[in-house]
Amino acid sequence: MPSSAPAANPGYPRLQILFHWLSVLLMAALALAGGLRHLLAGHAVADMRSVMIVHIGCGMALLFLTLLRAATRLAGPALPPLAGSSRAQRACAHAAHLAIYGLILASCLLGWIIVNAKGLAIPMPLLGFDFPRLVAADPALVAATVGLHEWLGWIFYGLLAVHIAAAVWHHVALKDDTLRRMSWRRPAPAAAPAAADCHRCSPDTLAQNEELTSADRLAS
C-alpha cells in the first residue's frame, strides 16, 4: 500500500515542470541557432535566413512561455522552501531565478524590437497573422540595440551556467532534493515525526512558510 506521508520537499507542480523543460529545449535551440548565425556569416543568404527563422521563432516561443510560466507560478500555491536551506541560500536562489526571468524577457523583447526595426514582421505560424510591430523601421535603432541584445544573451547564458552548476552541486555534493523537485520523479515521502520530537521544531523552521510572498512564488 503506497505511503500517504507528505514528501520531505514536495516537488513542483507537473505543469511547472513541463514549462521548465520546454524552456530548456528552447534555450538550447536559441543558443545553437545563435552560434550557427555567426558561423554562417558570409554564406548563402538562404542558409542565414533559415537559421534566423529558427532563432526568432524560438525566441518568441520562449518569451510567451516565460510569461505563461510566471503567471501560473504566481497564481498557484507557493512551494515551501527546501528543508534545511539557510536564509542566505534561499535569497541567492530567489535572486538568481528573478534575474533569469528578467533576462529572458528583456532579451526576447529586444530581439522582437530589432526585427521590427529592420522593417520585418514576425509571423505567427499556423494562425496566419503577424505579431504586432512594436516599432517602425529604424536602422539607427537596430545599430543601437544589436550589441545590447548579444551582451544580454552572453550574460544570460553565463548565469544559466551558474544555475546548472548550483543544481548539480546540490544533487551530487549536498544530496538534497533541489534537482528532484523539478523532475518527474518525486522526492521520497518524509517519515511522520514522533509526538515526542515535536519540541525540536524550531520557530525559524515553522516560520518559513510565512516568508513566502508573491515574489517568492515567482523565484522559487
mmCIF file of N, CA and C in Angstrom, residues 18-34 54-63 65-66:
data_model
loop_
_atom_site.group_PDB
_atom_site.id
_atom_site.type_symbol
_atom_site.label_atom_id
_atom_site.label_comp_id
_atom_site.label_asym_id
_atom_site.label_seq_id
_atom_site.Cartn_x
_atom_site.Cartn_y
_atom_site.Cartn_z
ATOM 1 N N LEU A 18 6.807 20.811 -16.722
ATOM 2 C CA LEU A 18 6.715 20.794 -18.185
ATOM 3 C C LEU A 18 7.201 22.111 -18.771
ATOM 4 N N PHE A 19 6.757 23.238 -18.213
ATOM 5 C CA PHE A 19 7.191 24.545 -18.703
ATOM 6 C C PHE A 19 8.707 24.704 -18.564
ATOM 7 N N HIS A 20 9.249 24.234 -17.451
ATOM 8 C CA HIS A 20 10.691 24.368 -17.208
ATOM 9 C C HIS A 20 11.501 23.651 -18.282
ATOM 10 N N TRP A 21 11.155 22.395 -18.554
ATOM 11 C CA TRP A 21 11.961 21.622 -19.501
ATOM 12 C C TRP A 21 11.695 22.025 -20.951
ATOM 13 N N LEU A 22 10.507 22.523 -21.253
ATOM 14 C CA LEU A 22 10.284 23.121 -22.574
ATOM 15 C C LEU A 22 11.153 24.363 -22.740
ATOM 16 N N SER A 23 11.277 25.146 -21.676
ATOM 17 C CA SER A 23 12.136 26.334 -21.722
ATOM 18 C C SER A 23 13.589 25.945 -21.960
ATOM 19 N N VAL A 24 14.025 24.868 -21.319
ATOM 20 C CA VAL A 24 15.401 24.397 -21.515
ATOM 21 C C VAL A 24 15.643 24.047 -22.981
ATOM 22 N N LEU A 25 14.700 23.337 -23.600
ATOM 23 C CA LEU A 25 14.846 22.974 -25.016
ATOM 24 C C LEU A 25 14.901 24.219 -25.901
ATOM 25 N N LEU A 26 14.053 25.202 -25.618
ATOM 26 C CA LEU A 26 14.051 26.433 -26.413
ATOM 27 C C LEU A 26 15.349 27.207 -26.226
ATOM 28 N N MET A 27 15.867 27.251 -25.002
ATOM 29 C CA MET A 27 17.139 27.938 -24.757
ATOM 30 C C MET A 27 18.279 27.265 -25.514
ATOM 31 N N ALA A 28 18.276 25.934 -25.532
ATOM 32 C CA ALA A 28 19.315 25.213 -26.268
ATOM 33 C C ALA A 28 19.220 25.503 -27.762
ATOM 34 N N ALA A 29 17.992 25.517 -28.298
ATOM 35 C CA ALA A 29 17.809 25.816 -29.723
ATOM 36 C C ALA A 29 18.227 27.244 -30.042
ATOM 37 N N LEU A 30 17.919 28.187 -29.148
ATOM 38 C CA LEU A 30 18.331 29.579 -29.349
ATOM 39 C C LEU A 30 19.848 29.703 -29.385
ATOM 40 N N ALA A 31 20.512 29.043 -28.444
ATOM 41 C CA ALA A 31 21.972 29.108 -28.401
ATOM 42 C C ALA A 31 22.586 28.489 -29.651
ATOM 43 N N LEU A 32 22.043 27.351 -30.090
ATOM 44 C CA LEU A 32 22.564 26.690 -31.285
ATOM 45 C C LEU A 32 22.366 27.558 -32.520
ATOM 46 N N ALA A 33 21.163 28.121 -32.667
ATOM 47 C CA ALA A 33 20.895 28.968 -33.832
ATOM 48 C C ALA A 33 21.737 30.234 -33.796
ATOM 49 N N GLY A 34 21.919 30.800 -32.597
ATOM 50 C CA GLY A 34 22.757 31.990 -32.486
ATOM 51 C C GLY A 34 24.200 31.714 -32.865
ATOM 52 N N VAL A 54 14.603 30.097 -37.236
ATOM 53 C CA VAL A 54 14.609 29.238 -36.049
ATOM 54 C C VAL A 54 14.884 30.067 -34.798
ATOM 55 N N HIS A 55 15.887 30.954 -34.877
ATOM 56 C CA HIS A 55 16.271 31.770 -33.723
ATOM 57 C C HIS A 55 15.115 32.667 -33.279
ATOM 58 N N ILE A 56 14.501 33.351 -34.228
ATOM 59 C CA ILE A 56 13.403 34.267 -33.900
ATOM 60 C C ILE A 56 12.188 33.492 -33.393
ATOM 61 N N GLY A 57 11.865 32.384 -34.056
ATOM 62 C CA GLY A 57 10.718 31.583 -33.631
ATOM 63 C C GLY A 57 10.877 31.043 -32.218
ATOM 64 N N CYS A 58 12.073 30.535 -31.912
ATOM 65 C CA CYS A 58 12.318 30.016 -30.561
ATOM 66 C C CYS A 58 12.296 31.141 -29.534
ATOM 67 N N GLY A 59 12.812 32.312 -29.918
ATOM 68 C CA GLY A 59 12.794 33.451 -29.006
ATOM 69 C C GLY A 59 11.381 33.891 -28.665
ATOM 70 N N MET A 60 10.513 33.951 -29.664
ATOM 71 C CA MET A 60 9.123 34.339 -29.410
ATOM 72 C C MET A 60 8.411 33.280 -28.567
ATOM 73 N N ALA A 61 8.675 32.020 -28.862
ATOM 74 C CA ALA A 61 8.061 30.948 -28.069
ATOM 75 C C ALA A 61 8.524 31.018 -26.617
ATOM 76 N N LEU A 62 9.824 31.289 -26.408
ATOM 77 C CA LEU A 62 10.354 31.384 -25.049
ATOM 78 C C LEU A 62 9.773 32.586 -24.314
ATOM 79 N N LEU A 63 9.595 33.695 -25.021
ATOM 80 C CA LEU A 63 9.020 34.892 -24.407
ATOM 81 C C LEU A 63 7.630 34.598 -23.841
ATOM 82 N N LEU A 65 6.168 31.658 -23.382
ATOM 83 C CA LEU A 65 6.183 30.567 -22.414
ATOM 84 C C LEU A 65 6.618 31.081 -21.042
ATOM 85 N N THR A 66 7.580 32.006 -21.028
ATOM 86 C CA THR A 66 8.039 32.582 -19.764
ATOM 87 C C THR A 66 6.939 33.400 -19.100
#
